[in-house]
mmCIF file of C-alpha atoms in Angstrom:
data_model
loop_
_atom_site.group_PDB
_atom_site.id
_atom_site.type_symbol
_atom_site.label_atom_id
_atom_site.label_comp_id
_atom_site.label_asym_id
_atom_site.label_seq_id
_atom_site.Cartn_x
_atom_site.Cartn_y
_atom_site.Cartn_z
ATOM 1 C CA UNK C 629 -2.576 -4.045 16.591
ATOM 2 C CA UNK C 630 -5.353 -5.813 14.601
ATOM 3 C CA UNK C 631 -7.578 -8.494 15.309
ATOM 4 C CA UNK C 632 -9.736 -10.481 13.705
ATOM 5 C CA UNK C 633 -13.553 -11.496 15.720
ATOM 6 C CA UNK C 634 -15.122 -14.191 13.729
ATOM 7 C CA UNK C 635 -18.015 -14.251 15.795
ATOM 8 C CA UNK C 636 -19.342 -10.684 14.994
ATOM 9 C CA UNK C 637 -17.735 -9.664 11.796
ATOM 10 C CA UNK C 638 -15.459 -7.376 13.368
ATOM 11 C CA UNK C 639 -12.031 -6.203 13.392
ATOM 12 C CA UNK C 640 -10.648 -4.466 16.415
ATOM 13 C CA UNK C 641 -7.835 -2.082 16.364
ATOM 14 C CA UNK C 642 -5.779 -2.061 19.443
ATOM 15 C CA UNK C 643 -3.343 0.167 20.961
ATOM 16 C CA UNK C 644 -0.171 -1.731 21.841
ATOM 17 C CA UNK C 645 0.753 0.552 24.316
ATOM 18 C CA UNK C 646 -2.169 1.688 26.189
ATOM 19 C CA UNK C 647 -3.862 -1.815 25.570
ATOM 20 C CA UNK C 648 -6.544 0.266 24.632
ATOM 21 C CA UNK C 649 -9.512 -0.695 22.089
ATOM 22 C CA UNK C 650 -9.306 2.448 19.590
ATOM 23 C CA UNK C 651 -11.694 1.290 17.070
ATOM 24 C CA UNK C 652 -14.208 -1.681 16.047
ATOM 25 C CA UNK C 653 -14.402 -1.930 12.759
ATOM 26 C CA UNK C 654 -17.640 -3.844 10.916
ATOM 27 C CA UNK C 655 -15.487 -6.260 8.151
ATOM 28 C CA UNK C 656 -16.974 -9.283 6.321
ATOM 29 C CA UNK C 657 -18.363 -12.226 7.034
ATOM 30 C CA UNK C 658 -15.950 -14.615 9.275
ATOM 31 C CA UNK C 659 -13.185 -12.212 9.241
ATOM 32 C CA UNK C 660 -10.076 -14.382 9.495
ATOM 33 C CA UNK C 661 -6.413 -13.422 8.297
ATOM 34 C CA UNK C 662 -5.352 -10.451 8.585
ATOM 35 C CA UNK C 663 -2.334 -8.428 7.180
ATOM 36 C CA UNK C 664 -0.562 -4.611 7.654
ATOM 37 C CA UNK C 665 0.952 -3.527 4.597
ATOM 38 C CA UNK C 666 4.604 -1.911 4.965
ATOM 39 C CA UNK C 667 4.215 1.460 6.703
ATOM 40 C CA UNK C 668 0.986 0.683 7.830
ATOM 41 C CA UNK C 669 -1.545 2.794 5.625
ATOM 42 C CA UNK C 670 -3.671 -0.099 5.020
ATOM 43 C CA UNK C 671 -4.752 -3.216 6.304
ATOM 44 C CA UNK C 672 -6.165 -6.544 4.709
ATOM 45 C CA UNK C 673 -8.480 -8.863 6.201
ATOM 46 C CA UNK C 674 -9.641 -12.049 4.870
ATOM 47 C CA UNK C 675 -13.223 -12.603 5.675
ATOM 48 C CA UNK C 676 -14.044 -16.577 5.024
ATOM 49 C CA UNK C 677 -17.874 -16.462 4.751
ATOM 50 C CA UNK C 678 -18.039 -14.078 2.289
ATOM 51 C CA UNK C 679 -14.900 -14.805 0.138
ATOM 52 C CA UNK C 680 -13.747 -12.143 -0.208
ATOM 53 C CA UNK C 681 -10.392 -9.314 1.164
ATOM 54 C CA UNK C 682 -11.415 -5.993 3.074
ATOM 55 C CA UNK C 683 -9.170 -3.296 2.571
ATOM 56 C CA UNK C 684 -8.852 -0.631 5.720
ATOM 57 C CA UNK C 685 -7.511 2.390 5.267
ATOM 58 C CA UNK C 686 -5.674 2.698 9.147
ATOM 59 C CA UNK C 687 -5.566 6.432 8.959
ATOM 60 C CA UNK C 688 -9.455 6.670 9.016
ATOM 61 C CA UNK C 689 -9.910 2.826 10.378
ATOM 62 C CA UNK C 690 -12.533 2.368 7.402
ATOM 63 C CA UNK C 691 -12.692 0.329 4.747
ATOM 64 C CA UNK C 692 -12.318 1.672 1.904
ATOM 65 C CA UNK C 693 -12.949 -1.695 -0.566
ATOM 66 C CA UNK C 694 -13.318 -5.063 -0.857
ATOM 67 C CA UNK C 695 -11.968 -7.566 -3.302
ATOM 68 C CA UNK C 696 -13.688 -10.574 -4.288
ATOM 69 C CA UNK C 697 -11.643 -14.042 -4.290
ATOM 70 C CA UNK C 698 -11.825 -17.948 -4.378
ATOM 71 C CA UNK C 699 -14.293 -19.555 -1.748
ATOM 72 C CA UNK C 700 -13.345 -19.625 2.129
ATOM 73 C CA UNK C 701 -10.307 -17.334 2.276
ATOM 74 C CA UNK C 702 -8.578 -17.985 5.440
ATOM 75 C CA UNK C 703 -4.575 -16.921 5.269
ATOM 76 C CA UNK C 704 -3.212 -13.669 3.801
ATOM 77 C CA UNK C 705 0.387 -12.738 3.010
ATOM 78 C CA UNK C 706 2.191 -9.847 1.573
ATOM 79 C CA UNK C 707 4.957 -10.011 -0.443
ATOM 80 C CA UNK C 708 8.117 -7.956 1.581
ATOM 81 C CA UNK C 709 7.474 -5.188 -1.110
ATOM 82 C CA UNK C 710 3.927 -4.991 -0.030
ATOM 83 C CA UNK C 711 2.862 -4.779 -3.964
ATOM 84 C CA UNK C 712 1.482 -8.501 -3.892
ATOM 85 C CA UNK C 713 -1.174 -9.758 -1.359
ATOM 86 C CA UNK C 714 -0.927 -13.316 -1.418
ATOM 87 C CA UNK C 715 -5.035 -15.048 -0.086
ATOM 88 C CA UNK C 716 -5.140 -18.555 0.540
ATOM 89 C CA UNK C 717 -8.669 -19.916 -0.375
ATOM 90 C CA UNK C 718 -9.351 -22.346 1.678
ATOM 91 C CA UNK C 719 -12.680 -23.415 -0.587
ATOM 92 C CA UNK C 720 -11.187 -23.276 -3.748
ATOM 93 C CA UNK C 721 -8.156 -25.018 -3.933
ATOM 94 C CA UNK C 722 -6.523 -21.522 -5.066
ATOM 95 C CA UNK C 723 -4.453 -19.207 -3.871
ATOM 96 C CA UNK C 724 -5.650 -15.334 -5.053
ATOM 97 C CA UNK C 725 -2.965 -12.797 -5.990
ATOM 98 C CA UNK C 726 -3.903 -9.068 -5.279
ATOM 99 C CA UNK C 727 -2.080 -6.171 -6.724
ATOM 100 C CA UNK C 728 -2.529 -3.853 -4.085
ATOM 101 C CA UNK C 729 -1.568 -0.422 -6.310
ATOM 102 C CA UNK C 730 -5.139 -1.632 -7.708
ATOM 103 C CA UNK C 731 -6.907 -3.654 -5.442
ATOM 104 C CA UNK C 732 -7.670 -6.136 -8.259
ATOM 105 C CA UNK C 733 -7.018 -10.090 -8.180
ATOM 106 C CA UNK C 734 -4.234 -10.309 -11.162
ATOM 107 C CA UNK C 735 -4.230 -13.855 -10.834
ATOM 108 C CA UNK C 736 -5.284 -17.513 -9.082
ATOM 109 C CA UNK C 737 -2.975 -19.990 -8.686
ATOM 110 C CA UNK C 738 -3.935 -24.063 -8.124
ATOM 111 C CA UNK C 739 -2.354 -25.324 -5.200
ATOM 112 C CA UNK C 740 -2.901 -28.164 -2.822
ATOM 113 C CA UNK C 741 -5.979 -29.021 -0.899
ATOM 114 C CA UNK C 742 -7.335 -26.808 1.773
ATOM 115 C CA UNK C 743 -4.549 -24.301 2.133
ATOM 116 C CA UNK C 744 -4.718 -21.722 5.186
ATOM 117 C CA UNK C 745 -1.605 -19.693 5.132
ATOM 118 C CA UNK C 746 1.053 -18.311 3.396
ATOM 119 C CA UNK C 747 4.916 -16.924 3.747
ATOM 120 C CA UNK C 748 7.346 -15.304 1.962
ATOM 121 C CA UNK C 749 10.815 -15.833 1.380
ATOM 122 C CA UNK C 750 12.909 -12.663 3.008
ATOM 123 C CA UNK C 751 13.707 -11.461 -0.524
ATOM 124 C CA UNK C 752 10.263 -12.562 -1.705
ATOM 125 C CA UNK C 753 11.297 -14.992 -5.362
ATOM 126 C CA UNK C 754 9.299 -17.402 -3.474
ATOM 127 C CA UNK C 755 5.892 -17.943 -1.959
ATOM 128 C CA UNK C 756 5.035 -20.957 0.573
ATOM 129 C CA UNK C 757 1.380 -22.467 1.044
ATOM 130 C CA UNK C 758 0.199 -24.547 3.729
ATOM 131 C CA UNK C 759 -2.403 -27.409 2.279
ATOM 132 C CA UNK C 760 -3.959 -28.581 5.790
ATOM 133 C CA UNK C 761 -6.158 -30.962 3.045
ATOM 134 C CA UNK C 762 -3.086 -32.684 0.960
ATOM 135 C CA UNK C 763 -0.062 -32.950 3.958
ATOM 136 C CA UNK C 764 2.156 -30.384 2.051
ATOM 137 C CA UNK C 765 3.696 -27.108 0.920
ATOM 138 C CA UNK C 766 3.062 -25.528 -2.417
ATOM 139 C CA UNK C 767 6.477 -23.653 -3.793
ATOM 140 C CA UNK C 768 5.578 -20.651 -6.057
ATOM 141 C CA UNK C 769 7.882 -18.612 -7.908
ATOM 142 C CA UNK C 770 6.646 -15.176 -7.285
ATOM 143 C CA UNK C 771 8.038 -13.922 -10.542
ATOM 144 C CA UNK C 772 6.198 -16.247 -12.513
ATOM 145 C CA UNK C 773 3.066 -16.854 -10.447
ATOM 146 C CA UNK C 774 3.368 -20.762 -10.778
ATOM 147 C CA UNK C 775 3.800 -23.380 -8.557
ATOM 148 C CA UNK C 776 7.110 -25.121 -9.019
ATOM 149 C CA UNK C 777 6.805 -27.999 -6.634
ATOM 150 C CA UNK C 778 5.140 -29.473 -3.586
ATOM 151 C CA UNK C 779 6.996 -30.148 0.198
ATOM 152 C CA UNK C 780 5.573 -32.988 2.290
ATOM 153 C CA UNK C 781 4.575 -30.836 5.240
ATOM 154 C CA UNK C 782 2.775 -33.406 7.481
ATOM 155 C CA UNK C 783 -0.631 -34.844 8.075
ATOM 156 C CA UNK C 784 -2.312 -31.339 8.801
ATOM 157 C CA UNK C 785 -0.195 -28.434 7.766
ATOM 158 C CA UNK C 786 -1.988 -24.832 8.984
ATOM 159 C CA UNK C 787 0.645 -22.121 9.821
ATOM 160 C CA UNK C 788 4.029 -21.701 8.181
ATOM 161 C CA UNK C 789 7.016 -19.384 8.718
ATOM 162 C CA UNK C 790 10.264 -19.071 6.668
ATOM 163 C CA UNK C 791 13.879 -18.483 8.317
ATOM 164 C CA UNK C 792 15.718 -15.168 6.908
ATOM 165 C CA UNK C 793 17.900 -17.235 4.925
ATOM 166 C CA UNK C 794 14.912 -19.136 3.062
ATOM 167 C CA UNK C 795 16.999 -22.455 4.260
ATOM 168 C CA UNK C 796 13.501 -23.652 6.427
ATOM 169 C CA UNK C 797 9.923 -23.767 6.118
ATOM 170 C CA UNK C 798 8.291 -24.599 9.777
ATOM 171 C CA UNK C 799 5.111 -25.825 10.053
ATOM 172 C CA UNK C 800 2.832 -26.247 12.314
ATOM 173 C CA UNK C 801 1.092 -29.831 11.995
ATOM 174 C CA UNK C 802 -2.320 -29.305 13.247
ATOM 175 C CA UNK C 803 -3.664 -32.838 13.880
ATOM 176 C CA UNK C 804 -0.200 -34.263 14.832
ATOM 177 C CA UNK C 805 0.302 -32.061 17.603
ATOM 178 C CA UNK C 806 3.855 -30.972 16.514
ATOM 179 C CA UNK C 807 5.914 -28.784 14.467
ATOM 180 C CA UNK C 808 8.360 -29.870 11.467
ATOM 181 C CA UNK C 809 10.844 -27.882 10.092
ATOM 182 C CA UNK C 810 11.363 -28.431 6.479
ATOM 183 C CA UNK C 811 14.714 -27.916 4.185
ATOM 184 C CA UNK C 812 13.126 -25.881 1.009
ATOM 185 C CA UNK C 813 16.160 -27.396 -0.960
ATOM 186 C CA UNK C 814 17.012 -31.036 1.040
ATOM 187 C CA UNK C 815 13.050 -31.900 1.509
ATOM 188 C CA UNK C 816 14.060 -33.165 4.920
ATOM 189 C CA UNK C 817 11.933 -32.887 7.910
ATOM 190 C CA UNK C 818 12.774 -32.572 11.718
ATOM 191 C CA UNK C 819 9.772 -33.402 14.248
ATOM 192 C CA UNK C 820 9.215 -31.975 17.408
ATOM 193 C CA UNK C 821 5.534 -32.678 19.516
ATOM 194 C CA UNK C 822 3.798 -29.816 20.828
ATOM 195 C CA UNK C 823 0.851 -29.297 22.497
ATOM 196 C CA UNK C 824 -2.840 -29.898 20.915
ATOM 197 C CA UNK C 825 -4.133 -28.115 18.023
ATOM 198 C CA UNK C 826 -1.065 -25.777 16.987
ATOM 199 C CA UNK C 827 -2.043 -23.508 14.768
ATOM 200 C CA UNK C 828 0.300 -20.597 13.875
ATOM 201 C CA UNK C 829 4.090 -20.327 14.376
ATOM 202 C CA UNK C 830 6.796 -18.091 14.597
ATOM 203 C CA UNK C 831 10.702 -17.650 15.312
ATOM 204 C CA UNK C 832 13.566 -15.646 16.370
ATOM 205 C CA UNK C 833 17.189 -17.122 15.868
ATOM 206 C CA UNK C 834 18.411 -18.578 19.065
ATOM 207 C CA UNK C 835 21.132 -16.288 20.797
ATOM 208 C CA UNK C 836 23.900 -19.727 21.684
ATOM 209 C CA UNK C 837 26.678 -20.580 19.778
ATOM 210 C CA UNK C 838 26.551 -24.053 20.700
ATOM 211 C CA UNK C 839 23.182 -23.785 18.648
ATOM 212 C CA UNK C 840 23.458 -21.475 16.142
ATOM 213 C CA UNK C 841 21.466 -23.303 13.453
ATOM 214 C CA UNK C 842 18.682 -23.837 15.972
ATOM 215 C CA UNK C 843 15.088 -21.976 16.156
ATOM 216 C CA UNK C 844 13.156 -20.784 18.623
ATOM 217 C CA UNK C 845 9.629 -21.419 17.499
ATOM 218 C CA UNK C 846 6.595 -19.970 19.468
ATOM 219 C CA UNK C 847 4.081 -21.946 18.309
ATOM 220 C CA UNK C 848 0.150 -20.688 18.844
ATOM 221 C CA UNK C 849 -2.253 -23.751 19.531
ATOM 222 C CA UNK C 850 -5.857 -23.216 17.983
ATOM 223 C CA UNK C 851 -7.582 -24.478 21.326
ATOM 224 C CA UNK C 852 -6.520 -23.589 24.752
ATOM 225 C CA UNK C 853 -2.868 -24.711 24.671
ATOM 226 C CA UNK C 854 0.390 -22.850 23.705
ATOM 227 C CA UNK C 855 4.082 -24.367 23.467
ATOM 228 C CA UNK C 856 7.516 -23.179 22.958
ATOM 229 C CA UNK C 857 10.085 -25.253 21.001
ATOM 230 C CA UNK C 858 13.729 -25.780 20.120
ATOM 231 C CA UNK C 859 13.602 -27.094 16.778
ATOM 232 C CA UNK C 860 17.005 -28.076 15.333
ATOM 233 C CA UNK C 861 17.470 -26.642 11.145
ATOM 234 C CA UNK C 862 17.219 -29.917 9.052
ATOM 235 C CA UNK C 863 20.721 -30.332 7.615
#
């Protein structure tokens, strides 16, 4: 396990059994998102005062190189295949594209204003964007590396999370204190309040037939509250 200390420029790797602190690792500046690439070998971690990606190597827990991008970087994805590494730049209006066989931006893509996160489709055509700055979702077709359209994803979009079947986008709506769940192809919302501040989400399909179409969302609040939601699929 891997987390992120903004405080001291750190990232701590955890043992998930033994709860055990096996390493503290000196990153960048504001160390922020953080990502494990398939199999595990290396790590990403978006430090946000120094704009720019860390790359660990988990075998040695060092970094082996860092990759400049846009201004603030907050948000990291990587695409299922783990060949993309998707950074949201908070400061820049951008989102940075890393190949990861090279550990060279290939591309930055204009999005909305202020985006923090980012999620893949399961078969990864598509690329989400939270813009906490502009209320919405950027689309981006992963092939071409350009933004097709925009969502309207609330007053203060931050995390996002996308349902196996691509169907749903749900995000959490920082300053409204709830969660919406977003059709990717009807562009209709459901609400549902949460508590204060949420921040990240996350889901597993619900287990009742009664509600098969339903989500259960675990939703992370950035201050000192946490909530857990039943959030119907928009239609």
């Amino acid at each position: 396990m891997y987390v992120t200390n903004q405080q001291d420029n750190t990232l701590s790797v955890i043992d998930a059994r033994s709860y055990k602190v096996l390493a503290t690792v000196k990153a960048g500046k504001a160390p922020e998102g953080v990502a494990v690439a398939p199999g595990g070998r290396h790590v990403y971690i978006a430090n946000n005062g120094s704009a720019q990606v860390s790359v660990l190597d988990a075998r040695t827990n060092k970094i082996t190189t860092t990759v400049p991008v846009g201004k603030g970087p907050t948000g990291v994805g990587l695409s299922p295949d783990g060949r993309s590494l998707y950074v949201a730049n908070g400061g820049s209006n951008t989102v940075s594209v890393i190949d990861t066989g090279t550990n060279r931006v290939a591309t930055r893509i204009p999005v909305g204003k202020s985006p923090v996160s980012v999620a893949f489709s399961r078969d990864g055509s598509t690329a989400y964007v939270a813009n906490s700055g502009s209320g919405s979702l950027s689309v981006i077709n992963t092939r071409t590396r350009k933004v097709t359209g925009n969502l309207a994803a609330g007053r203060s979009p931050v995390g996002v999370a996308v349902t196996p079947d691509g169907k749903s986008a749900y995000v959490a709506d920082e300053v409204a204190a709830r969660v919406l769940a977003v059709g990717t192809r009807t562009r209709k919302a459901t609400a549902v309040p949460v508590g204060e501040g949420p921040g990240l989400v996350q889901f597993g399909m619900a287990t009742s037939t009664r509600a098969a179409a339903t989500v259960r969302a675990a939703v992370s609040a950035l201050g000192s509250r946490s909530s857990q939601a039943l959030i119907p699929a928009p239609s």
